[in-house]
Amino acid sequence: MFLFIRPYVIFSLWLLALLLLALLLAQSPKAFGSPKLVVLVSVDQLGPGRLSADMPGGLGRLMREGRVYTNAKLDHGLTNTCPGHVAMSTGVNPGKAGIPGNSYIDHITGQQRYCVDDEDDAHRVFGAQFNRSPKSMTATTLGDWLKASSPVSRVFSVSGKDRSAITMAGKNPDGVYWYEKSVAKFTSSGYYGPLPDYVQVFNGDEFFVDGYAARFPKTWEHKPGSHRADDYAGESKKDLRHSGHPVNVGELEERAARFYASPFLDLATTELVKRVVDEERLGRKGVTDLLAISYSSLDVVGHRYGPYSGESEDTLAQIDTTIGELLTFLDERLAGDYVVALSSDHGVLPLPEWLVETGGMHCPVDGGRIPILKAMLQLYWRLYLDFTAPFGDPRDLVGFSAAGGTVSASYAQQLGITVEQVVDSMERYLEEQAYIEEVWTPLELEGSDDPISGLYRNLFVPGKSPHFFIQPKETCLVYFSEGTSHGSVYDYDRRVPIIFYGAGMASGLISEAVHSIDIAPTLGEKLGLDLPAGLDGRVLDLGKLDGN
Ligand SMILES: [Zn+2]
């Protein structure tokens, strides 16, 4: 039959084929095709102002060669680690993903819960007495979408923190590893299957004696920060305030905690990542694999010493170096055929003492520090006077988390009062305090068009979010008497970097306003995956430059 096809038919078929090819070529800048590996990188507590194209390592390389969004923010209030990571990986706001905070109080049981805990003992953390899994997550991740469309693709996640590794990976990953202080090793949980031999070899019998951490020095030496002197007022005194911080010395428990608060945690994270890539042969099986990494030490160090400290600058420099080495490693292993997205889960407030010195303090409370224990004591005293005197315990009436307060409905009932009465009393009291901007109840959030209310709405999980959110004033730090924190709705906490790097996108600085929830949909679409319905993030056009 083929023999009878007339020459003009063959010519037409050729024309059709050429047309199809032209169409495909015209579309090709839109899709990555199938890179060997997608690498989702989070640097915990990295504000965008800390990055520059002059950095000599991987962060500098991404700044120079990547597509850098200079106006990127989180789209939710309570800017903490668990919500921040889940926003990056799922493309929905933390509320929709079932993650109202790092921890929350369950309205039914009154119990404080952790965002990645799990009552199922089959999900026990290896070496520990507690369980971890993504059970609380009510949304799927980029890794889940990848595996749904390509079941042979593999998804791995590594971090210094359980909540980061678990939320970046999703429901159906192949391996999730994190550093667990209490077991002084990198570990995983029964949810993910047994800990592979190569992770056990990495750990050794004792991580700090014959495991990978044995190579780290006794003390962490760093040059004084360029922004300010070492040993600055307001820094944590926990492991000294100046260079020469003890790390690999002391009892196992001390070493495990000191290592967690040092840049060496991130160096170990990269080394484990490299072993995962090699042992699992990621990107070398002819399909796209996904690797999520969250570097944790900048956050732990930032909490202790603030972002302008010598400690934090040295940590960032080491992260820059270690990411540079990782990219070189991937260049070599995957012949450069990989895509990177880098972002962060939140920023941080500089030390109040530094803000006072540099003129950045706007909090009306002198010095900007509101000691949390004192604030809580005052709140409980008020609750005691209003509701539980003389013999009741106000701590049974209201539990506080980082977001706000949760009232025990059953105790309120016992006392013959309503939840609303308690919320009302707390709201009136708090709004009289100089450090409070606003107290938000769910009803107020619903009826408000204030942009701040939207940030809290995006975080709201019924039955888990508090009965009232507490919004401190800008630069007021409700925290300990040393160190600093994040969690607020203000730009210093909400601004994050977003960088895409790899083939098929136009590099440069992009000023378009974007959010971290846009990362997963954008990558998903570029990989040609089916995106789930109801995503909050949008697909960014990676081919366009400003002004085009
Ligand atoms: Zn964090």
XYZ file of C-alpha atoms and ligand atoms in Angstrom:
549
model
C 0.000 0.000 0.000
C 2.852 2.330 0.827
C 4.035 1.951 -2.736
C 0.861 3.500 -4.044
C 1.155 6.743 -2.086
C 1.568 9.506 -4.563
C 4.591 11.808 -4.372
C 2.488 14.864 -3.407
C 1.081 12.960 -0.412
C 4.613 12.236 0.788
C 5.474 15.874 0.230
C 2.441 16.917 2.323
C 3.469 14.543 5.108
C 6.918 16.076 5.095
C 5.386 19.517 5.269
C 3.204 18.432 8.183
C 6.209 16.966 9.995
C 8.173 20.159 9.438
C 5.268 22.233 10.703
C 4.987 20.085 13.841
C 8.710 20.379 14.429
C 8.549 24.151 14.018
C 5.677 24.261 16.513
C 7.615 22.155 19.003
C 10.701 24.323 18.618
C 8.627 27.467 19.077
C 7.342 26.034 22.370
C 10.615 24.675 23.636
C 11.758 27.789 25.579
C 8.578 27.394 27.635
C 9.411 23.961 29.013
C 12.536 22.590 30.652
C 11.783 19.332 28.961
C 12.992 16.762 31.447
C 16.054 17.859 33.377
C 17.797 14.988 35.125
C 17.230 16.574 38.502
C 15.190 19.350 40.085
C 16.868 20.741 43.191
C 14.674 22.686 45.589
C 16.917 24.584 48.016
C 15.828 26.451 51.109
C 18.199 28.459 53.254
C 16.403 28.888 56.573
C 16.065 32.528 57.696
C 17.623 34.023 54.550
C 16.455 37.567 53.876
C 17.065 38.640 50.246
C 19.200 41.608 51.305
C 21.910 39.190 52.376
C 22.592 37.906 48.883
C 24.879 39.511 46.346
C 26.302 38.631 42.952
C 29.785 39.179 44.441
C 29.550 36.150 46.701
C 32.288 33.760 45.580
C 30.361 30.485 45.981
C 27.076 28.950 44.907
C 24.806 31.731 46.174
C 26.808 34.225 44.090
C 26.650 31.913 41.102
C 22.864 31.632 41.387
C 22.626 35.419 41.739
C 24.726 35.944 38.600
C 23.455 33.138 36.401
C 19.936 32.596 37.696
C 16.609 34.291 37.361
C 16.418 36.404 40.500
C 13.098 37.736 41.784
C 13.938 40.814 43.832
C 10.404 41.445 45.118
C 9.427 38.096 46.606
C 7.525 37.581 49.830
C 5.683 35.017 51.867
C 1.942 35.388 51.491
C 1.114 34.359 55.063
C 1.438 35.719 58.588
C 3.228 33.757 61.316
C 6.453 33.533 59.356
C 7.886 30.383 60.885
C 9.720 27.364 59.511
C 6.959 24.802 58.996
C 4.519 27.160 57.238
C 7.377 28.656 55.213
C 8.584 25.326 53.860
C 5.124 23.998 53.138
C 4.336 27.144 51.099
C 7.428 26.538 48.970
C 6.774 22.879 48.260
C 2.973 22.736 47.890
C 2.027 25.929 46.064
C -0.755 26.555 48.559
C -0.816 28.736 51.633
C -0.063 27.009 54.935
C -3.723 27.127 55.995
C -4.834 25.084 53.025
C -1.876 22.764 53.598
C -3.071 22.096 57.161
C -0.011 23.701 58.774
C -1.013 26.644 61.009
C 2.453 27.029 62.557
C 5.452 25.099 63.840
C 3.183 24.053 66.653
C -0.435 24.645 67.533
C -3.008 23.735 70.147
C -5.626 21.212 69.103
C -9.010 22.666 70.062
C -10.541 19.296 70.898
C -7.809 17.783 73.054
C -6.171 21.005 74.236
C -2.842 19.361 73.490
C 0.103 21.256 72.036
C 0.997 19.579 68.740
C 4.032 19.822 66.510
C 3.513 20.347 62.765
C 5.141 17.041 61.759
C 4.270 14.842 64.713
C 2.166 11.732 64.399
C 0.499 9.411 66.928
C 1.212 6.333 64.834
C 4.147 4.483 66.418
C 4.888 2.861 63.069
C 6.293 6.288 62.208
C 8.763 6.307 65.076
C 11.965 8.302 64.524
C 14.941 5.936 64.439
C 16.786 6.240 67.737
C 14.129 8.447 69.357
C 10.953 8.109 71.422
C 8.662 10.131 69.183
C 7.090 9.897 65.738
C 7.383 12.067 62.639
C 5.536 12.102 59.324
C 3.721 14.475 56.949
C 0.375 13.264 58.341
C -0.823 16.798 59.220
C -0.238 18.017 55.689
C -3.465 18.318 53.719
C -1.772 19.299 50.459
C 0.530 17.500 48.063
C 3.956 18.729 46.980
C 5.866 19.201 43.758
C 7.550 15.885 44.536
C 4.154 14.200 44.901
C 3.013 15.607 41.544
C 6.216 14.429 39.914
C 5.765 10.900 41.225
C 2.093 10.854 40.227
C 2.985 11.609 36.630
C 6.223 9.630 36.558
C 6.179 6.804 39.130
C 9.783 5.834 38.410
C 10.973 9.337 39.354
C 12.396 9.574 42.837
C 12.096 12.234 45.507
C 14.579 12.786 48.345
C 14.828 15.460 51.010
C 17.637 16.352 53.439
C 17.754 19.038 56.132
C 19.127 20.008 59.515
C 15.496 20.070 60.746
C 12.767 17.447 60.639
C 9.964 19.902 59.857
C 11.867 21.308 56.872
C 12.851 17.954 55.381
C 9.374 16.474 55.862
C 7.333 19.389 54.517
C 9.616 19.901 51.496
C 9.276 16.222 50.531
C 5.534 15.614 50.820
C 3.404 12.504 51.170
C 5.147 10.035 48.929
C 8.916 10.521 48.859
C 11.613 7.857 48.604
C 13.842 9.100 51.387
C 13.767 11.940 53.937
C 16.735 12.539 56.251
C 17.294 15.164 58.901
C 19.598 15.918 61.782
C 18.006 15.041 65.082
C 19.665 16.685 68.069
C 18.248 14.226 70.568
C 19.777 11.228 68.774
C 22.905 13.190 67.718
C 22.714 11.859 64.165
C 20.981 12.221 60.843
C 17.871 10.104 60.977
C 14.451 9.438 59.480
C 11.216 7.782 60.586
C 9.333 4.566 59.960
C 7.033 6.492 57.618
C 9.844 6.490 55.056
C 11.080 2.939 55.462
C 14.374 1.805 57.009
C 17.423 4.054 57.202
C 19.677 3.062 54.266
C 23.125 1.638 54.960
C 24.897 4.634 53.456
C 23.187 6.995 55.915
C 24.240 4.691 58.764
C 27.808 4.704 57.460
C 27.665 8.513 57.289
C 26.489 8.577 60.913
C 28.979 6.012 62.193
C 28.403 4.413 65.559
C 28.854 7.807 67.142
C 28.451 10.713 64.754
C 31.007 12.883 66.580
C 33.521 10.111 67.172
C 33.622 7.855 64.102
C 30.855 9.403 61.970
C 31.089 12.270 59.523
C 30.968 14.936 62.276
C 34.231 13.640 63.779
C 36.085 15.869 61.277
C 34.654 19.097 62.667
C 36.857 21.101 65.019
C 36.467 21.525 68.735
C 35.706 25.202 68.315
C 34.142 27.382 65.659
C 36.527 30.173 64.763
C 35.304 32.998 62.587
C 36.543 36.400 61.669
C 34.732 39.279 63.351
C 31.631 40.389 61.426
C 32.133 43.204 58.961
C 29.002 44.938 60.196
C 29.857 45.063 63.843
C 32.156 43.896 66.577
C 32.109 40.311 67.791
C 30.635 39.893 71.277
C 27.777 42.365 70.867
C 25.064 43.331 73.360
C 21.940 41.189 73.052
C 23.704 38.155 71.581
C 23.146 34.811 73.256
C 25.751 33.838 75.834
C 24.932 30.170 75.527
C 28.124 28.989 73.773
C 30.149 32.178 74.169
C 29.464 35.470 72.455
C 32.760 35.614 70.570
C 34.774 33.542 68.130
C 36.020 30.270 69.507
C 32.518 28.941 70.200
C 32.708 25.400 71.534
C 31.372 22.799 69.076
C 32.914 19.380 69.085
C 33.634 19.265 72.814
C 31.748 18.210 75.910
C 29.229 15.495 76.607
C 27.417 13.979 73.630
C 24.290 15.982 74.417
C 26.261 19.237 74.427
C 28.078 18.413 71.197
C 24.837 17.493 69.498
C 23.284 20.844 70.434
C 26.401 22.893 69.652
C 26.803 21.267 66.246
C 23.170 22.197 65.513
C 24.019 25.853 66.224
C 27.101 25.913 63.977
C 27.688 26.173 60.214
C 29.105 22.621 60.301
C 25.528 21.332 60.306
C 25.135 22.636 56.756
C 28.457 21.223 55.594
C 27.315 17.822 56.832
C 23.964 18.345 55.112
C 25.693 18.899 51.756
C 27.873 15.845 52.236
C 24.835 13.675 52.940
C 23.094 15.184 49.893
C 26.048 14.187 47.706
C 25.913 10.656 49.056
C 22.176 10.490 48.340
C 22.805 11.644 44.756
C 25.489 8.994 44.226
C 24.004 6.093 46.171
C 20.519 6.582 44.743
C 21.909 7.439 41.309
C 19.658 10.491 41.172
C 19.271 11.959 37.703
C 20.933 8.954 36.104
C 17.988 6.737 35.304
C 16.587 8.624 32.327
C 13.779 10.357 34.242
C 13.551 13.559 36.252
C 14.220 13.134 39.973
C 13.688 15.688 42.736
C 15.983 16.593 45.590
C 14.916 19.009 48.334
C 17.512 20.508 50.656
C 16.946 22.876 53.542
C 20.010 24.421 55.175
C 19.192 25.091 58.817
C 22.203 26.591 60.555
C 21.696 30.201 59.443
C 18.417 30.147 61.391
C 19.842 28.667 64.557
C 22.841 31.010 64.449
C 20.605 33.962 63.527
C 18.375 33.343 66.558
C 21.401 33.453 68.820
C 23.464 36.304 67.370
C 21.274 38.183 64.867
C 21.786 38.561 61.107
C 24.561 41.190 61.251
C 26.813 39.214 63.578
C 30.187 37.787 62.653
C 28.682 34.389 63.441
C 25.830 34.803 60.986
C 28.061 36.244 58.265
C 30.515 33.388 58.618
C 27.644 30.899 58.490
C 26.291 32.482 55.316
C 29.773 32.468 53.757
C 30.062 28.758 54.517
C 26.617 28.104 53.027
C 27.737 30.020 49.920
C 30.804 27.790 49.688
C 28.982 24.539 50.338
C 26.227 25.318 47.777
C 28.982 26.208 45.293
C 30.587 22.817 45.846
C 27.237 21.118 45.491
C 26.556 22.852 42.153
C 30.016 21.887 40.860
C 29.322 18.316 41.951
C 25.992 18.338 40.084
C 27.634 19.919 37.002
C 29.978 16.981 36.924
C 27.560 14.176 37.841
C 24.658 15.360 35.663
C 26.552 17.192 32.907
C 24.854 20.397 34.022
C 21.382 19.039 33.226
C 19.547 20.149 36.342
C 17.283 22.941 37.525
C 17.527 24.772 40.862
C 14.964 26.835 42.753
C 16.257 28.594 45.858
C 14.213 30.399 48.470
C 13.704 30.700 52.196
C 11.018 30.037 54.765
C 11.247 33.512 56.369
C 13.619 36.351 57.245
C 14.411 37.650 60.726
C 14.382 40.779 62.882
C 17.895 42.122 63.558
C 18.883 42.227 67.228
C 16.889 45.008 68.924
C 20.138 46.384 70.377
C 21.484 46.732 66.816
C 18.256 48.384 65.640
C 18.460 50.902 68.486
C 22.080 51.672 67.601
C 21.439 52.033 63.875
C 18.151 53.927 64.127
C 15.917 51.126 62.873
C 13.897 50.613 66.048
C 10.217 51.612 65.754
C 8.823 49.721 68.721
C 7.395 52.136 71.317
C 8.667 49.925 74.157
C 12.068 51.089 75.303
C 14.773 48.882 73.764
C 12.197 46.919 71.741
C 12.397 43.743 73.828
C 9.282 42.385 75.477
C 10.422 39.414 77.586
C 8.016 36.630 76.737
C 7.847 35.108 80.209
C 6.885 38.443 81.723
C 4.293 39.050 79.006
C 2.782 35.610 79.614
C 2.728 36.125 83.356
C 0.790 39.349 82.868
C -1.666 37.623 80.525
C -2.248 34.812 82.987
C -2.639 37.212 85.883
C -5.342 38.995 83.905
C -7.067 35.684 83.133
C -6.826 34.692 86.780
C -8.428 37.932 87.976
C -11.133 37.833 85.319
C -12.062 34.164 85.327
C -10.249 31.569 87.428
C -9.727 33.205 90.857
C -9.441 32.052 93.535
C -8.634 28.386 92.981
C -8.597 27.833 89.205
C -5.464 27.728 87.055
C -5.553 30.251 84.185
C -3.058 28.091 82.257
C -5.817 25.533 81.863
C -8.076 28.178 80.343
C -5.845 29.567 77.583
C -2.858 27.984 75.860
C -0.476 30.168 73.884
C 1.441 29.295 70.733
C 3.575 31.562 68.549
C 0.448 32.709 66.702
C -1.851 33.570 69.595
C -4.137 32.052 72.213
C -6.440 29.042 72.238
C -9.225 28.862 74.819
C -10.251 25.566 76.396
C -13.968 25.345 75.634
C -14.490 22.631 78.250
C -12.789 24.559 81.062
C -14.672 27.712 80.060
C -17.902 25.761 80.297
C -16.928 24.444 83.729
C -16.379 28.027 84.832
C -19.738 29.054 83.423
C -18.258 31.411 80.839
C -18.046 31.405 77.054
C -15.004 31.198 74.805
C -16.016 34.603 73.392
C -15.878 36.196 76.854
C -12.330 34.961 77.327
C -11.258 36.123 73.864
C -12.860 39.473 74.547
C -11.024 39.948 77.803
C -7.692 39.002 76.201
C -8.310 41.291 73.231
C -9.151 44.276 75.409
C -6.141 43.684 77.623
C -3.657 43.078 74.800
C -4.776 46.021 72.719
C -3.966 48.299 75.647
C -0.345 47.113 75.614
C 2.207 49.405 73.966
C 3.814 46.534 72.008
C 0.585 45.237 70.452
C -0.643 46.439 67.080
C -3.782 44.331 66.839
C -5.522 41.213 68.101
C -7.404 39.328 65.384
C -10.246 36.899 65.933
C -11.400 34.648 63.080
C -14.547 36.757 62.779
C -12.512 39.945 62.445
C -10.270 38.267 59.877
C -13.288 37.300 57.802
C -14.750 40.751 57.738
C -11.567 42.723 57.125
C -10.014 43.919 53.905
C -6.808 44.976 55.689
C -3.939 43.202 53.838
C -2.604 41.972 57.186
C -5.847 40.103 57.828
C -5.329 38.271 54.521
C -1.939 37.059 55.735
C -3.533 35.508 58.816
C -6.433 34.098 56.795
C -3.904 32.353 54.563
C -2.593 30.582 57.626
C -5.900 29.693 59.203
C -6.725 26.054 59.946
C -10.086 25.505 61.690
C -9.701 23.663 64.985
C -5.948 24.224 65.003
C -5.408 27.969 64.617
C -5.808 30.006 67.804
C -9.017 31.737 68.899
C -7.153 35.009 68.619
C -4.027 35.983 66.679
C -1.645 38.424 68.359
C 0.088 40.919 66.065
C 2.896 42.814 67.823
C 3.932 46.254 66.552
C 6.711 46.537 63.979
C 10.198 45.713 65.399
C 8.752 44.841 68.830
C 10.384 41.537 69.760
C 8.376 39.315 72.087
C 11.105 36.828 72.878
C 13.814 35.975 75.376
C 16.178 38.509 76.908
C 18.867 37.526 74.376
C 18.941 36.748 70.669
C 16.228 37.478 68.149
C 13.433 35.859 66.192
C 10.952 36.001 63.321
C 7.286 35.159 62.901
C 5.781 38.601 62.292
C 3.858 39.933 59.309
C 6.450 42.639 58.602
C 8.778 42.785 55.620
C 11.911 41.879 57.568
C 10.287 38.491 58.230
C 8.224 38.148 55.079
C 10.698 39.063 52.336
C 12.598 36.068 50.913
C 14.772 35.435 47.879
C 13.396 33.443 44.960
C 15.909 32.323 42.351
C 15.438 29.880 39.478
C 18.472 28.504 37.746
C 18.873 26.174 34.760
C 18.195 25.796 31.081
C 15.013 27.126 29.500
C 14.671 30.390 31.395
C 15.828 33.963 30.950
C 18.285 34.925 33.683
C 18.482 38.377 35.234
C 16.858 40.479 37.917
C 13.061 40.482 37.875
C 11.156 43.087 39.865
C 7.716 41.477 39.489
C 5.941 40.912 42.828
C 5.892 37.180 43.502
C 5.366 34.804 46.444
C 7.016 31.617 47.620
C 3.765 29.739 46.837
C 4.539 30.417 43.150
C 7.643 28.190 43.194
C 5.999 24.754 43.056
C 3.364 25.589 40.394
C 6.021 27.246 38.222
C 8.361 24.261 38.380
C 5.465 21.816 38.026
C 4.214 23.481 34.883
C 7.696 23.703 33.400
C 8.126 19.987 33.976
C 4.824 19.336 32.230
C 3.151 17.889 35.365
C -0.565 17.925 36.073
C -1.040 20.627 38.694
C -3.692 19.936 41.334
C -6.762 22.167 41.417
C -6.998 24.963 43.947
C -3.372 26.082 44.090
C -2.852 29.507 45.660
C 0.406 30.192 43.829
C 0.596 31.026 40.164
C 2.793 29.880 37.314
C 5.515 32.462 36.677
C 6.724 33.148 33.158
C 10.405 32.262 33.388
C 11.084 33.284 29.812
C 10.291 36.943 30.211
C 12.600 39.709 31.348
C 11.529 43.045 32.836
C 10.340 45.370 30.092
C 9.908 42.601 27.498
Zn 12.952 28.745 59.704
